[in-house]
Tab-separated table of C-alpha atoms (C1' of nucleotides) in Angstrom:
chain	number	residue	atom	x	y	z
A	107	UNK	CA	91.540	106.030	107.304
A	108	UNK	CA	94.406	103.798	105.926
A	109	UNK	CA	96.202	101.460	107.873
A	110	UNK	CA	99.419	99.736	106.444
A	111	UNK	CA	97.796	97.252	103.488
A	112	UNK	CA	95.975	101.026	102.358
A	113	UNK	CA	99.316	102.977	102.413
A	114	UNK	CA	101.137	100.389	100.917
A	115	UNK	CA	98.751	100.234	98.263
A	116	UNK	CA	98.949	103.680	97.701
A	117	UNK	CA	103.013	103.399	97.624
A	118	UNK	CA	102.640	100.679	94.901
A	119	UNK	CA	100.859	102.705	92.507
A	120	UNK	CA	102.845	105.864	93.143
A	121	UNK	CA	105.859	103.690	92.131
A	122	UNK	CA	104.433	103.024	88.630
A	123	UNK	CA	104.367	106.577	87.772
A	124	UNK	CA	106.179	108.712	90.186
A	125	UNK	CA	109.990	107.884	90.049
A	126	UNK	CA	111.839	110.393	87.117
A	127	UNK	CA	108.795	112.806	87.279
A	128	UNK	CA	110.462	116.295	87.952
A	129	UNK	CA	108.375	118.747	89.960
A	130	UNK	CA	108.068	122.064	88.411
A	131	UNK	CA	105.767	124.024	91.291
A	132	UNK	CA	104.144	123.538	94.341
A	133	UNK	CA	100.597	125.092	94.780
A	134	UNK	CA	98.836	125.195	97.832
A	135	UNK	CA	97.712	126.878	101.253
A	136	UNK	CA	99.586	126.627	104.416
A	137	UNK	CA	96.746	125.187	107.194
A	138	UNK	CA	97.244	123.470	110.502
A	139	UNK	CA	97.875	119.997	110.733
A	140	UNK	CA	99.233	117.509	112.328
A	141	UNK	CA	102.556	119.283	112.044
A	142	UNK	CA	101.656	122.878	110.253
A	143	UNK	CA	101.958	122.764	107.109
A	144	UNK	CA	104.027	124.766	105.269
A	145	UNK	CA	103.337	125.273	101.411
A	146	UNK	CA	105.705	127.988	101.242
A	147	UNK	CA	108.746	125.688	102.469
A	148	UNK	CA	108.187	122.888	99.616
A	149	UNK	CA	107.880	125.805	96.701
A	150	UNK	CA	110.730	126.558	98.067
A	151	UNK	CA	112.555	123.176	98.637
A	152	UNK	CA	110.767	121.019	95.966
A	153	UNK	CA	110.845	122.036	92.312
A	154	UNK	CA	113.517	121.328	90.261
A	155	UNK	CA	113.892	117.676	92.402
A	156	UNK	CA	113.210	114.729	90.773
A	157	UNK	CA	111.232	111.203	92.326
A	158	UNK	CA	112.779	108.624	93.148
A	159	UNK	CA	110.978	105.062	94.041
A	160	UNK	CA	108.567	105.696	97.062
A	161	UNK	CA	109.306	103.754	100.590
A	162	UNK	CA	106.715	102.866	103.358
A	163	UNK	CA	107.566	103.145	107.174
A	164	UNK	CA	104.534	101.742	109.192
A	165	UNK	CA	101.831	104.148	107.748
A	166	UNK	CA	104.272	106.695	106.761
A	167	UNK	CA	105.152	107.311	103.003
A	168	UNK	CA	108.921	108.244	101.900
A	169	UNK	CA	108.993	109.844	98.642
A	170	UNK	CA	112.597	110.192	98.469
A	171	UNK	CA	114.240	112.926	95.878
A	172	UNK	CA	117.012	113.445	94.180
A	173	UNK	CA	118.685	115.714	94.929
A	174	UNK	CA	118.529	113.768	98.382
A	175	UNK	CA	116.144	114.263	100.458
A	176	UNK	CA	112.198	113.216	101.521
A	177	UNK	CA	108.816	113.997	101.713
A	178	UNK	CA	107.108	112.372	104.404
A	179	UNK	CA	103.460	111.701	104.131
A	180	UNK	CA	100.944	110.684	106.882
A	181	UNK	CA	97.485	110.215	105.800
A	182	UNK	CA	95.726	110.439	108.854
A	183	UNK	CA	92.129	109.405	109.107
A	184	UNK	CA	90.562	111.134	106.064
A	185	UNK	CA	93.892	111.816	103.877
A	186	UNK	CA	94.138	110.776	100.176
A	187	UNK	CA	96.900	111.731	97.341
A	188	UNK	CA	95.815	112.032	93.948
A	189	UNK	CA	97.763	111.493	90.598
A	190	UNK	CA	95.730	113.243	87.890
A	191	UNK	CA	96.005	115.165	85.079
A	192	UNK	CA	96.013	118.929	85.392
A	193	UNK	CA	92.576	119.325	84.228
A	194	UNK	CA	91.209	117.092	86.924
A	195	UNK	CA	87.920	118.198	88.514
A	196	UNK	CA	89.588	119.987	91.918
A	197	UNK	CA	88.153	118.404	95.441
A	198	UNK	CA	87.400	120.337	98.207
A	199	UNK	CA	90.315	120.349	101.026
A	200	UNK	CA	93.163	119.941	98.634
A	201	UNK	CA	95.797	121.095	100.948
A	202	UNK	CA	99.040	120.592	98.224
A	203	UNK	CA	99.220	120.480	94.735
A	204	UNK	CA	102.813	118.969	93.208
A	205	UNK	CA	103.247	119.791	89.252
A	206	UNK	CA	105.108	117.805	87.183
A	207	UNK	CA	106.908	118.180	83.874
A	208	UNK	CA	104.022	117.497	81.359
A	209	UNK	CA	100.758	118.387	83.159
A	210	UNK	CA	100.545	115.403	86.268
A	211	UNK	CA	99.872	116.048	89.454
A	212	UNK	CA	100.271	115.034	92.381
A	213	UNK	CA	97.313	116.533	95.083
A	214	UNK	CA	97.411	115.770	98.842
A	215	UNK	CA	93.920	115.740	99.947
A	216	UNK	CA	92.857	115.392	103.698
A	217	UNK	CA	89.330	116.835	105.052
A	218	UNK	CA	89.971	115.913	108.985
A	219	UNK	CA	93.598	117.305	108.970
A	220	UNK	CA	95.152	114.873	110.767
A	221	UNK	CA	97.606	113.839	107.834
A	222	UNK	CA	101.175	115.222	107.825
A	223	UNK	CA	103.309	116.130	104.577
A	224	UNK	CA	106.173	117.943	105.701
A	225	UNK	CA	110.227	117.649	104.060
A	226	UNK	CA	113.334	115.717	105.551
A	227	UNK	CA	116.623	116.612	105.043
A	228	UNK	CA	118.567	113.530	104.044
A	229	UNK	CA	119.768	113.250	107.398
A	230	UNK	CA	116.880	113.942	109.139
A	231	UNK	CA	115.159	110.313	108.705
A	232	UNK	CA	116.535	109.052	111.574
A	233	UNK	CA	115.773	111.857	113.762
A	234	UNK	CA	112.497	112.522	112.965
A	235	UNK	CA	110.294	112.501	116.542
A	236	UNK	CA	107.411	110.629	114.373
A	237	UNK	CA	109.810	107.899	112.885
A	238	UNK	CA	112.299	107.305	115.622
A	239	UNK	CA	109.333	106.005	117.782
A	240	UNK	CA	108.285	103.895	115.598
A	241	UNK	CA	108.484	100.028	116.215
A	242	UNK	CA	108.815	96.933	114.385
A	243	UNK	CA	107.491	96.375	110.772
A	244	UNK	CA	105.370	93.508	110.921
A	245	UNK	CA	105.752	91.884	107.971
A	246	UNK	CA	109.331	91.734	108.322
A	247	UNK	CA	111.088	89.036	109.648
A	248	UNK	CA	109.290	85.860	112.070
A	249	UNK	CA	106.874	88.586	113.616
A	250	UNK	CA	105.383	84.983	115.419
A	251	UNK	CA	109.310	85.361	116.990
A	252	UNK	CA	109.629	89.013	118.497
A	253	UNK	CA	106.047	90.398	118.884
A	254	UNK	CA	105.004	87.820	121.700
A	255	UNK	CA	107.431	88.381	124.109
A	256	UNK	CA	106.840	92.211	123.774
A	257	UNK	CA	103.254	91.576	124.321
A	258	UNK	CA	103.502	89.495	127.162
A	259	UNK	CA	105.299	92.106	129.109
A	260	UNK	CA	102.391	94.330	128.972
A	261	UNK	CA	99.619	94.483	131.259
A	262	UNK	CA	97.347	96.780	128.278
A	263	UNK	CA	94.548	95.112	126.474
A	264	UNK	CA	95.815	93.263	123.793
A	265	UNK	CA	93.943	95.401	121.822
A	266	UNK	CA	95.480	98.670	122.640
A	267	UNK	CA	98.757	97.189	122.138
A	268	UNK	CA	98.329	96.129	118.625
A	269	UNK	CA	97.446	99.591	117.856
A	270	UNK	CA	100.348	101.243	119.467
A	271	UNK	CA	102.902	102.227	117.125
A	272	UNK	CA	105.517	101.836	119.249
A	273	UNK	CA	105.321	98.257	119.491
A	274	UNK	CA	104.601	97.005	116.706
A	275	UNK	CA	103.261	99.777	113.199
A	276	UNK	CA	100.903	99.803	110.390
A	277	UNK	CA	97.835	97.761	112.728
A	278	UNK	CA	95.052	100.485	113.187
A	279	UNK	CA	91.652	99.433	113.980
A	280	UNK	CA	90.419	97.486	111.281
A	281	UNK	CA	93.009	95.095	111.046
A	282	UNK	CA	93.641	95.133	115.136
A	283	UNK	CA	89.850	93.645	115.594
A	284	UNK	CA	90.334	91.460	112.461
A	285	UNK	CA	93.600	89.538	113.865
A	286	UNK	CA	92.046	89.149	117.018
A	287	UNK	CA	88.772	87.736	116.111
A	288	UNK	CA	91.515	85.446	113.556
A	289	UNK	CA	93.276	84.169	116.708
A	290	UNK	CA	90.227	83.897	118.862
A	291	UNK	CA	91.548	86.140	121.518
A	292	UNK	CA	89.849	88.869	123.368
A	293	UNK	CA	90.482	92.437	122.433
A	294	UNK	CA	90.663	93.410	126.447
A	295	UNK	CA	92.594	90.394	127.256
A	296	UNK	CA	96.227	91.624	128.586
A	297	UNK	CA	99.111	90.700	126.843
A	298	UNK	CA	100.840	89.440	130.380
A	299	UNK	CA	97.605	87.017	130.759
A	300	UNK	CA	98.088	85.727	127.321
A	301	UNK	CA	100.109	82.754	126.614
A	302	UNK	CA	102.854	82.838	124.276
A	303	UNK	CA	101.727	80.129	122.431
A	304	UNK	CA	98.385	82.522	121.428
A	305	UNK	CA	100.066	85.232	121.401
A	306	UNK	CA	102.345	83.661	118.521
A	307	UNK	CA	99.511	82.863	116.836
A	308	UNK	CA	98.032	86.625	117.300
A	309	UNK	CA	101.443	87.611	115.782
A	310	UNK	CA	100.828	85.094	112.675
A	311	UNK	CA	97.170	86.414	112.091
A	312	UNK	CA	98.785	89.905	112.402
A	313	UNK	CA	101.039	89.199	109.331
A	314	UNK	CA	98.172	86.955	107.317
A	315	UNK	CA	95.392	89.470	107.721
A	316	UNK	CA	98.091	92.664	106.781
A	317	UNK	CA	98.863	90.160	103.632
A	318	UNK	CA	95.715	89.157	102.528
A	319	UNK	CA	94.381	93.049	102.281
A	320	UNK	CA	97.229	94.255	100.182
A	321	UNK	CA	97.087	91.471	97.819
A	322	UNK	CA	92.848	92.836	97.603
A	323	UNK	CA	94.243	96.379	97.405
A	324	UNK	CA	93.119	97.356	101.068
A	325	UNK	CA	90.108	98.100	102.593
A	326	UNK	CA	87.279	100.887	101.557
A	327	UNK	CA	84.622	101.838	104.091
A	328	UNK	CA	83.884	104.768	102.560
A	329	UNK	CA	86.663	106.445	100.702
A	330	UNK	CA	89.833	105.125	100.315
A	331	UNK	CA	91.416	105.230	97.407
A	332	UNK	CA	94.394	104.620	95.486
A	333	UNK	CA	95.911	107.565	93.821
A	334	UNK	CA	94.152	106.569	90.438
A	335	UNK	CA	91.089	106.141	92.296
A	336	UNK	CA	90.751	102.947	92.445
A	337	UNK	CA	88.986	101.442	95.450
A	338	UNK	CA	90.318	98.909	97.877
A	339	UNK	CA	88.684	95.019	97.811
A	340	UNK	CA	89.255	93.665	101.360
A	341	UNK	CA	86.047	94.995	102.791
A	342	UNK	CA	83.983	91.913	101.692
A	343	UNK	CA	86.512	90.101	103.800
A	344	UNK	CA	85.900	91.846	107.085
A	345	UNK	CA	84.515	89.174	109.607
A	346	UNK	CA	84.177	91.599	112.271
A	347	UNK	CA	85.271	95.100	111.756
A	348	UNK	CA	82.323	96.885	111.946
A	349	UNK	CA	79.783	94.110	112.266
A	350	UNK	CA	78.534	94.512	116.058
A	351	UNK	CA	74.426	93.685	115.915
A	352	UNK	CA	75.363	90.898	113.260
A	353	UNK	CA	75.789	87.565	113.339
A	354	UNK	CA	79.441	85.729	113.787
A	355	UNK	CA	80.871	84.293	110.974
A	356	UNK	CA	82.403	81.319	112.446
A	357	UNK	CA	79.358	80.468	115.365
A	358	UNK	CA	76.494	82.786	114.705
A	359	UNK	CA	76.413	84.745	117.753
A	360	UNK	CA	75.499	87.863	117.512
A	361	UNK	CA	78.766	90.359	117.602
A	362	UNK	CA	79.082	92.985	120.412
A	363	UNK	CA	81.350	95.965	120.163
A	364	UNK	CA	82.793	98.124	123.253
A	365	UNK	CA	85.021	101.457	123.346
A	366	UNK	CA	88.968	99.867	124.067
A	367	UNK	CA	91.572	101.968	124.259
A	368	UNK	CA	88.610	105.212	123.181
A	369	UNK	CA	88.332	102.946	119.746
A	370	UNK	CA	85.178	101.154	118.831
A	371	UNK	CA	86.356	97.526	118.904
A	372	UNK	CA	83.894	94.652	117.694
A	373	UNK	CA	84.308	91.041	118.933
A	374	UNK	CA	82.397	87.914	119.318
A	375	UNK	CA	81.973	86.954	123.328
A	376	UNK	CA	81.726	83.110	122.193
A	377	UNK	CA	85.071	82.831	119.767
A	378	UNK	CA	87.411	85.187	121.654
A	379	UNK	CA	88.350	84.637	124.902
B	151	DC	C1'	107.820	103.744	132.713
B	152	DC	C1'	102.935	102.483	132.037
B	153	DA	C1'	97.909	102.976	131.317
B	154	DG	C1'	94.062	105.695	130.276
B	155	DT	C1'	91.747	109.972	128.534
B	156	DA	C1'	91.219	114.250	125.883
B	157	DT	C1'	92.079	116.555	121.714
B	158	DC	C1'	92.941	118.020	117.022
B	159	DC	C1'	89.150	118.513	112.416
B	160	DT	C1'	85.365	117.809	108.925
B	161	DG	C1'	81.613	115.016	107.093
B	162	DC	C1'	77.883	112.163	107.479
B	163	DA	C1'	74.174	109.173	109.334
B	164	DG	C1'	70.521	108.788	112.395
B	165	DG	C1'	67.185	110.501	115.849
B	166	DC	C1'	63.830	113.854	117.022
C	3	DT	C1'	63.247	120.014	106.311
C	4	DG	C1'	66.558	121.314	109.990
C	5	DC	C1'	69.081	120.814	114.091
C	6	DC	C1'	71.706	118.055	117.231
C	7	DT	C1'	74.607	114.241	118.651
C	8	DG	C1'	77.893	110.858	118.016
C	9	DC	C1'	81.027	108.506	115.431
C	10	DA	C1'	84.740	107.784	111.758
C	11	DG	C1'	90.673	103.996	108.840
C	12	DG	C1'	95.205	108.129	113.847
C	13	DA	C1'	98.693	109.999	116.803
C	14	DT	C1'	100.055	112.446	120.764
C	15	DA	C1'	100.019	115.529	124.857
C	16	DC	C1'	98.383	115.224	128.874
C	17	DT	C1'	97.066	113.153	133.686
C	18	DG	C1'	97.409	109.988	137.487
DNA sequence: CCAGTATCCTGCAGGC
DNA sequence: TGCCTGCAGGATACTG
């Protein structure tokens, strides 16, 4: 579900409430996830600790701890945290429930069960197999600089690559068909048939599109939220995401999808090539 | 090393 | 109405 303009949304609320709350227990049901998840290891590990101000890593969340140390948070497809009040109606699938001093809560929510919310040792962040993987952020530095020559090395659909962690995080699907359809590139195109002038300006639609959906709050489809519930604004902004059938917003044609990389991609066969 | 596919899991929409 | 199929914002363990 979120890509990185959702889970940084989510990191900017938690910031307005979460640093100085001390937990006080940890509720919950140890169930397989990504990683298992182990409810008894955080009542063990997290009460008593106090928040400090949340970080982001791609579409990881750091909520870091003092006494040091981490939680790291993946949301998955379908995961969602939740900062209500203890009387809050409960949701189905609540996996975690964090208590805080005075009656907030914290509730880690994920249907599908491909999240991850597991603890790091202070040490441990740059060990971690899920972090040490991970690639460049792309809204750090000239992304138009170091992404295209990375690209162009690569014989994968442009598509693919975008999506791969390892090259370059936070793009997932959404954004990954957005950018291209921005830069008027083909989502099979290979990087190595690409030119670097295009591919610079992939890399700059990368960073505009990524920008432009956290300053609406990301993107709802059908549930995202913030942790106050709040729903995300980009979607009136999608030009292609999800669109195959309808017409193209720049020419009219009418918008064809195919599966790249086992991902439903949209595209339109007249403005990308 | 690289590219491509299968898999984990639940919910929901659409077809029959 | 009910059943079935396929698809959904992701990552990774496989295979070739």
């Amino acid at each position: 579900m979120p890509e990185l303009p959702e889970v940084e949304t989510v990191r900017s609320a938690l910031a307005l409430e979460l640093p100085g709350r001390r937990v006080t227990a940890v509720a919950g049901r140890s169930v397989s996830m990504r990683r298992p998840l182990d409810v008894e290891a955080l009542a063990t590990i997290l009460p008593g600790r106090r928040f400090l101000q949340p970080r982001r890593r791609g579409k990881f969340l750091l909520l870091d701890t003092d006494p040091p140390g981490s939680l790291l948070i993946h949301l998955g497809m379908s995961g969602r945290l939740m900062l209500v009040d203890s009387a809050a109606a409960h949701r189905p699938h609540t996996h975690v429930t964090l208590t805080f001093e005075g009656g907030r809560e914290l509730r880690f929510v994920d249907p599908r069960r491909f999240g991850l919310m597991t603890w790091l040792e202070p040490d441990a962040e740059g060990t971690d197999p899920s972090l040490i993987t991970l690639g460049r952020e792309p809204l750090d530095g000239a992304i138009d600089e170091w992404l295209p020559p990375m690209l162009k090395m690569r014989r994968a659909p442009l598509k693919t690559l975008l999506l791969d962690q390892r090259v370059v995080v936070g793009v997932g699907n959404i954004y990954a068909a957005e950018a291209l359809w921005r830069a008027g590139i083909h989502p099979t195109r290979q990087g190595r048939r690409t030119s670097l002038g295009r591919l610079a300006r992939l890399a700059r639609e990368v960073r505009s599109v990524l920008t432009e959906a956290i300053e609406q709050g990301g993107t709802t489809i059908r549930d995202f939220a913030t942790p106050d519930g709040d729903s995300g604004y980009f979607a009136v902004r999608l030009q292609v995401y999800g669109r195959q059938g309808q017409p193209c917003k720049a020419c009219g044609a009418t918008l064809r999808a195919k599966t790249i990389g086992g991902r439903t991609t949209a595209f339109c066969i007249n403005c990308q090539t």
